[in-house]
Structures are given as C-alpha cells and as structure tokens.
Tab-separated table of N, CA and C in Angstrom:
chain	number	residue	atom	x	y	z
A	22	MET	N	-8.239	-18.299	2.584
A	22	MET	CA	-8.380	-16.849	2.958
A	22	MET	C	-9.454	-16.285	2.453
A	23	ASP	N	-9.861	-15.441	3.139
A	23	ASP	CA	-11.402	-14.611	2.963
A	23	ASP	C	-11.096	-13.371	2.130
A	24	PHE	N	-11.686	-13.455	0.827
A	24	PHE	CA	-11.364	-12.229	0.014
A	24	PHE	C	-12.985	-11.663	-0.229
A	25	SER	N	-13.654	-11.560	0.893
A	25	SER	CA	-14.852	-11.105	0.915
A	25	SER	C	-14.816	-9.776	0.154
A	26	PRO	N	-16.118	-9.042	-0.278
A	26	PRO	CA	-15.909	-7.776	-0.558
A	26	PRO	C	-15.778	-6.616	0.266
A	27	GLY	N	-15.943	-6.893	1.601
A	27	GLY	CA	-15.466	-6.068	2.811
A	27	GLY	C	-13.904	-6.037	3.166
A	28	CYS	N	-13.177	-6.820	2.412
A	28	CYS	CA	-11.712	-6.701	2.515
A	28	CYS	C	-11.192	-5.573	1.967
A	29	PRO	N	-10.470	-4.365	2.613
A	29	PRO	CA	-10.116	-3.240	2.224
A	29	PRO	C	-9.197	-3.416	1.195
A	30	LEU	N	-8.325	-4.609	0.949
A	30	LEU	CA	-7.128	-4.699	0.266
A	30	LEU	C	-8.024	-4.710	-1.613
A	31	ILE	N	-9.146	-5.134	-1.585
A	31	ILE	CA	-9.503	-5.606	-2.828
A	31	ILE	C	-10.067	-4.141	-3.377
A	32	GLY	N	-10.737	-3.170	-2.838
A	32	GLY	CA	-10.950	-1.878	-3.321
A	32	GLY	C	-9.612	-1.096	-3.475
A	33	LEU	N	-8.814	-1.278	-2.715
A	33	LEU	CA	-7.456	-0.442	-2.926
A	33	LEU	C	-6.980	-0.778	-4.336
A	34	VAL	N	-6.867	-1.993	-4.479
A	34	VAL	CA	-6.217	-2.763	-5.724
A	34	VAL	C	-6.742	-2.350	-7.109
A	35	ALA	N	-8.310	-2.453	-6.998
A	35	ALA	CA	-8.975	-1.828	-7.707
A	35	ALA	C	-8.722	-0.466	-8.160
A	36	THR	N	-8.375	0.529	-7.506
A	36	THR	CA	-8.247	1.988	-7.433
A	36	THR	C	-7.119	2.340	-7.730
A	37	TYR	N	-6.001	1.802	-7.114
A	37	TYR	CA	-4.453	2.251	-7.292
A	37	TYR	C	-3.618	1.149	-7.733
A	38	MET	N	-3.917	0.047	-8.265
A	38	MET	CA	-3.162	-0.891	-8.761
A	38	MET	C	-2.339	-0.262	-10.035
A	39	PRO	N	-3.440	0.502	-11.182
A	39	PRO	CA	-3.399	0.809	-12.420
A	39	PRO	C	-2.240	2.045	-12.267
A	40	ARG	N	-1.930	2.560	-11.148
A	40	ARG	CA	-0.837	3.536	-10.764
A	40	ARG	C	0.606	2.940	-11.057
A	41	LEU	N	0.450	1.714	-10.812
A	41	LEU	CA	1.985	0.979	-10.845
A	41	LEU	C	2.399	0.794	-12.488
A	42	SER	N	1.378	0.975	-13.281
A	42	SER	CA	1.946	1.194	-14.785
A	42	SER	C	2.679	2.605	-15.072
A	43	GLU	N	2.587	3.480	-14.133
A	43	GLU	CA	3.134	4.645	-14.398
A	43	GLU	C	4.722	4.612	-14.154
A	44	PHE	N	5.291	3.626	-13.650
A	44	PHE	CA	6.673	3.697	-13.136
A	44	PHE	C	7.471	3.607	-14.294
A	45	SER	N	6.841	3.161	-15.570
A	45	SER	CA	7.790	3.431	-16.653
A	45	SER	C	8.073	4.660	-17.546
A	46	PHE	N	7.140	5.665	-17.074
A	46	PHE	CA	7.015	6.942	-17.125
A	46	PHE	C	7.621	8.082	-16.243
A	47	GLU	N	7.681	7.805	-15.062
A	47	GLU	CA	8.031	8.422	-14.195
A	47	GLU	C	9.060	7.572	-13.157
A	48	PRO	N	10.190	7.946	-13.438
A	48	PRO	CA	11.284	7.171	-12.603
A	48	PRO	C	11.394	7.516	-11.244
A	49	GLY	N	11.115	8.891	-10.974
A	49	GLY	CA	11.059	9.435	-9.625
A	49	GLY	C	9.758	8.803	-8.883
A	50	LEU	N	8.978	8.284	-9.492
A	50	LEU	CA	7.597	7.565	-8.949
A	50	LEU	C	8.209	6.254	-8.079
A	51	VAL	N	9.171	5.694	-8.992
A	51	VAL	CA	9.563	4.352	-8.314
A	51	VAL	C	10.025	4.606	-7.106
A	52	ALA	N	11.069	5.550	-7.087
A	52	ALA	CA	11.790	5.673	-5.641
A	52	ALA	C	10.907	6.137	-4.892
A	53	ALA	N	9.858	6.940	-4.816
A	53	ALA	CA	8.931	7.550	-3.764
A	53	ALA	C	8.086	6.436	-3.687
A	54	VAL	N	7.571	5.593	-4.365
A	54	VAL	CA	6.828	4.336	-4.044
A	54	VAL	C	7.594	3.536	-3.160
A	55	ASP	N	8.853	3.260	-3.380
A	55	ASP	CA	9.776	2.082	-2.676
A	55	ASP	C	9.844	2.960	-1.390
A	56	GLN	N	10.342	4.193	-1.181
A	56	GLN	CA	10.272	4.782	0.286
A	56	GLN	C	9.188	4.463	0.731
A	57	HIS	N	7.761	4.664	0.211
A	57	HIS	CA	6.562	4.534	1.088
A	57	HIS	C	6.480	3.214	1.550
A	58	ALA	N	6.940	1.993	0.501
A	58	ALA	CA	6.530	0.659	0.793
A	58	ALA	C	7.667	0.335	2.228
A	59	ALA	N	8.810	0.879	2.134
A	59	ALA	CA	9.759	0.527	3.142
A	59	ALA	C	9.012	1.126	4.330
A	60	ALA	N	8.438	2.297	4.342
A	60	ALA	CA	7.870	2.715	5.700
A	60	ALA	C	6.746	2.000	6.112
A	61	VAL	N	5.946	1.610	5.279
A	61	VAL	CA	4.772	0.744	5.526
A	61	VAL	C	5.256	-0.343	6.155
A	62	CYS	N	6.318	-1.103	5.592
A	62	CYS	CA	7.129	-2.315	6.171
A	62	CYS	C	7.503	-2.188	7.611
A	63	ASP	N	8.300	-0.812	7.748
A	63	ASP	CA	8.727	-0.698	8.984
A	63	ASP	C	7.471	-0.430	10.139
A	64	ALA	N	6.443	0.165	9.636
A	64	ALA	CA	5.411	0.178	10.657
A	64	ALA	C	4.849	-1.174	10.909
A	65	LEU	N	4.535	-2.229	9.946
A	65	LEU	CA	4.262	-3.546	10.210
A	65	LEU	C	5.021	-4.522	10.943
A	66	ILE	N	6.257	-4.329	10.462
A	66	ILE	CA	7.160	-5.534	11.072
A	66	ILE	C	8.399	-4.781	11.638
A	67	PRO	N	8.391	-5.303	12.735
A	67	PRO	CA	9.401	-4.657	13.731
A	67	PRO	C	11.091	-5.163	13.407
A	68	ALA	N	11.977	-4.361	13.416
A	68	ALA	CA	13.153	-4.813	13.297
A	68	ALA	C	13.634	-5.856	13.792
A	69	GLN	N	13.320	-6.108	14.897
A	69	GLN	CA	13.537	-7.570	15.713
A	69	GLN	C	13.111	-8.487	15.279
A	70	ARG	N	12.253	-8.705	14.282
A	70	ARG	CA	11.499	-9.951	13.767
A	70	ARG	C	12.553	-10.937	13.355
A	71	GLY	N	13.740	-10.703	13.136
A	71	GLY	CA	14.712	-11.720	12.741
A	71	GLY	C	15.320	-11.425	11.328
A	72	PRO	N	16.106	-12.485	11.150
A	72	PRO	CA	16.917	-12.610	9.842
A	72	PRO	C	16.213	-13.039	8.717
A	73	GLU	N	15.241	-13.735	8.706
A	73	GLU	CA	14.703	-14.523	7.788
A	73	GLU	C	13.903	-13.380	6.688
A	74	GLY	N	14.174	-12.190	6.974
A	74	GLY	CA	13.589	-10.886	6.437
A	74	GLY	C	12.261	-10.629	6.589
A	75	ARG	N	11.731	-9.665	5.759
A	75	ARG	CA	10.448	-9.215	6.124
A	75	ARG	C	9.100	-9.884	5.437
A	76	THR	N	8.235	-10.086	6.161
A	76	THR	CA	7.195	-10.770	5.723
A	76	THR	C	5.795	-10.100	5.838
A	77	VAL	N	5.088	-9.673	4.972
A	77	VAL	CA	4.140	-8.773	4.866
A	77	VAL	C	3.150	-9.815	5.006
A	78	ARG	N	2.254	-9.423	5.917
A	78	ARG	CA	0.789	-10.572	5.991
A	78	ARG	C	-0.318	-9.804	5.679
A	79	ARG	N	-1.179	-10.284	4.933
A	79	ARG	CA	-2.463	-9.730	4.495
A	79	ARG	C	-3.299	-9.119	5.470
A	80	GLU	N	-3.481	-9.781	6.628
A	80	GLU	CA	-4.221	-9.218	7.800
A	80	GLU	C	-3.556	-8.020	8.093
A	81	GLU	N	-2.375	-8.029	8.515
A	81	GLU	CA	-1.640	-6.730	9.094
A	81	GLU	C	-1.998	-5.620	8.086
A	82	LEU	N	-1.745	-5.654	6.661
A	82	LEU	CA	-1.498	-4.634	5.584
A	82	LEU	C	-3.057	-4.386	5.526
A	83	ALA	N	-4.070	-5.044	5.490
A	83	ALA	CA	-5.612	-4.754	5.607
A	83	ALA	C	-5.849	-3.966	6.747
A	84	ASP	N	-5.501	-4.155	7.988
A	84	ASP	CA	-5.732	-3.436	9.279
A	84	ASP	C	-4.706	-1.929	8.954
A	85	TYR	N	-3.614	-1.968	8.149
A	85	TYR	CA	-2.891	-0.817	7.927
A	85	TYR	C	-3.717	0.338	7.181
A	86	VAL	N	-4.219	-0.459	6.005
A	86	VAL	CA	-4.980	0.204	5.272
A	86	VAL	C	-6.443	0.733	5.704
A	87	LEU	N	-7.098	0.154	6.677
A	87	LEU	CA	-8.350	0.473	7.342
A	87	LEU	C	-7.982	1.862	8.248
A	88	GLY	N	-6.837	1.468	8.970
A	88	GLY	CA	-6.289	2.895	9.723
A	88	GLY	C	-6.039	3.735	9.042
A	89	PHE	N	-5.382	3.928	7.691
A	89	PHE	CA	-4.743	5.098	6.971
A	89	PHE	C	-6.098	5.504	6.270
A	90	THR	N	-7.016	4.925	5.758
A	90	THR	CA	-8.293	5.230	4.937
A	90	THR	C	-9.111	5.840	5.859
A	91	ASP	N	-9.230	5.372	7.197
A	91	ASP	CA	-9.996	6.132	8.256
A	91	ASP	C	-9.442	7.414	8.372
A	92	TRP	N	-8.211	7.624	8.517
A	92	TRP	CA	-7.541	9.172	8.761
A	92	TRP	C	-7.784	9.828	7.576
A	93	LEU	N	-7.684	9.396	6.362
A	93	LEU	CA	-7.641	10.246	5.162
A	93	LEU	C	-9.270	10.766	5.170
A	94	THR	N	-10.345	9.828	5.695
A	94	THR	CA	-11.765	10.258	5.869
A	94	THR	C	-11.693	11.712	6.588
A	95	GLU	N	-11.279	11.241	7.875
A	95	GLU	CA	-11.377	12.271	8.954
A	95	GLU	C	-10.769	13.583	8.677
A	96	VAL	N	-9.660	13.661	7.686
A	96	VAL	CA	-9.142	14.859	7.430
A	96	VAL	C	-9.668	15.377	6.076
A	97	ASP	N	-10.647	14.677	5.408
A	97	ASP	CA	-11.667	15.096	4.302
A	97	ASP	C	-10.661	15.154	3.025
A	98	TRP	N	-9.927	14.042	3.004
A	98	TRP	CA	-8.832	14.228	1.772
A	98	TRP	C	-9.655	13.827	0.495
A	99	THR	N	-9.067	14.305	-0.521
A	99	THR	CA	-9.561	14.189	-1.858
A	99	THR	C	-8.350	13.952	-2.700
A	100	GLU	N	-8.463	12.917	-3.670
A	100	GLU	CA	-7.398	12.354	-4.563
A	100	GLU	C	-6.812	13.451	-5.450
A	101	PRO	N	-5.984	13.899	-5.526
A	101	PRO	CA	-5.485	14.773	-6.462
A	101	PRO	C	-5.100	14.334	-7.768
A	102	VAL	N	-5.129	15.095	-8.668
A	102	VAL	CA	-4.576	14.728	-10.213
A	102	VAL	C	-3.323	13.990	-10.257
A	103	GLY	N	-2.337	14.532	-9.552
A	103	GLY	CA	-0.973	14.132	-9.309
A	103	GLY	C	-0.552	12.940	-8.223
A	104	HIS	N	0.430	13.169	-7.769
A	104	HIS	CA	0.684	12.396	-6.583
A	104	HIS	C	0.998	13.303	-5.547
A	105	ASP	N	0.264	12.817	-4.281
A	105	ASP	CA	0.500	13.318	-2.753
A	105	ASP	C	1.075	12.225	-2.014
A	106	PHE	N	1.303	12.578	-0.766
A	106	PHE	CA	1.746	11.842	0.370
A	106	PHE	C	0.760	10.502	0.258
A	107	ALA	N	-0.680	10.732	0.130
A	107	ALA	CA	-1.616	9.651	0.482
A	107	ALA	C	-1.352	8.656	-0.962
A	108	THR	N	-1.630	9.320	-1.883
A	108	THR	CA	-1.362	8.168	-3.369
A	108	THR	C	-0.206	7.652	-3.480
A	109	LEU	N	1.027	8.434	-2.900
A	109	LEU	CA	2.068	7.455	-2.858
A	109	LEU	C	1.848	6.447	-2.081
A	110	ARG	N	1.436	6.739	-0.718
A	110	ARG	CA	1.424	5.378	0.164
A	110	ARG	C	0.280	4.458	-0.407
A	111	LEU	N	-0.718	4.906	-0.560
A	111	LEU	CA	-1.765	3.728	-1.267
A	111	LEU	C	-1.192	3.012	-2.322
A	112	THR	N	-0.347	3.528	-3.280
A	112	THR	CA	0.211	2.962	-4.471
A	112	THR	C	1.352	1.953	-3.880
A	113	ALA	N	2.191	2.435	-2.823
A	113	ALA	CA	2.988	1.645	-2.238
A	113	ALA	C	2.322	0.409	-1.667
A	114	VAL	N	1.215	0.389	-1.116
A	114	VAL	CA	0.603	-0.542	-0.555
A	114	VAL	C	0.345	-1.864	-1.751
A	115	CYS	N	-0.263	-1.102	-2.736
A	115	CYS	CA	-0.539	-1.982	-3.924
A	115	CYS	C	0.759	-2.779	-4.378
A	116	TRP	N	1.819	-1.950	-4.423
A	116	TRP	CA	3.184	-2.592	-4.740
A	116	TRP	C	3.371	-3.923	-3.790
A	117	LEU	N	3.114	-3.532	-2.422
A	117	LEU	CA	3.582	-4.479	-1.478
A	117	LEU	C	2.545	-5.869	-1.969
A	118	ILE	N	1.150	-5.624	-2.298
A	118	ILE	CA	0.090	-6.613	-2.217
A	118	ILE	C	0.694	-7.466	-3.422
A	119	ARG	N	1.341	-6.873	-4.750
A	119	ARG	CA	1.731	-7.438	-5.970
A	119	ARG	C	2.769	-8.157	-5.374
A	120	GLU	N	3.793	-7.677	-4.917
A	120	GLU	CA	5.304	-8.217	-4.589
A	120	GLU	C	5.052	-9.493	-3.595
A	121	HIS	N	4.339	-9.201	-2.920
A	121	HIS	CA	3.984	-10.454	-1.778
A	121	HIS	C	2.776	-11.299	-1.940
A	122	ASP	N	2.132	-11.334	-3.178
A	122	ASP	CA	1.235	-12.209	-3.753
A	122	ASP	C	-0.101	-12.305	-2.772
A	123	LEU	N	-0.318	-10.992	-2.013
A	123	LEU	CA	-1.348	-11.166	-0.790
A	123	LEU	C	-2.847	-11.557	-1.345
A	124	LEU	N	-2.961	-11.252	-2.341
A	124	LEU	CA	-4.383	-11.453	-3.205
A	124	LEU	C	-4.385	-12.822	-3.903
A	125	GLY	N	-3.386	-13.311	-3.957
A	125	GLY	CA	-3.167	-14.662	-5.044
A	125	GLY	C	-3.242	-14.216	-6.461
A	126	VAL	N	-2.886	-13.005	-6.974
A	126	VAL	CA	-3.165	-12.573	-8.348
A	126	VAL	C	-1.746	-12.394	-8.876
C-alpha cells in the first residue's frame, strides 16, 4: 500500500485521531461519531453489497475525505473549539481508519 505524504488519510489521522480520546469524557460524542461513521459507510458501501458485512476500503475512504475536505475549503470552514458537523464527520473517519486498520497502525 502507498502511504505517501499525499495520502489524505495521513494528515487527517494526525489532526483528528486525538479527538477519539475525548470519548471517555463525553459519552454523547461516542453516539454522534457512531452516527457519522454509519453515514460515511452508507455513502461508501451500497446496501446491496452483500451479507458479508461492510468492508471499508482505504482508497474509497481517501476519495471521500478528499471530496469532503474540498467542500470544506469551498465553504471557507474553520475548525471550531467544540464539535460541529465537520469535526464529527472527520473524527468518524478516523474511527473507521482505526477500526478497519486502514493505515496498518
């Protein structure tokens, strides 16, 4: 697998993976991130893919992140102190990366 510096998941993990440590202090955050992770999976994995379950692929998730972060740039988004839709979505992507071991870490 190519984990070049250009891979959008590398930068995302560096920035948003630490937010997963907030789960211990904010139970509502777990539910919100879980909902966002499910929405990302729904966007990536059609329901008709089969009974074997959902398989999140690194390449598809990287494409999703590129599209999402491009949109954030277009709307001139700035990261807030707390959690908004975008930070929850990006944190959910980090959760998916960790749960599916997409960077081999």
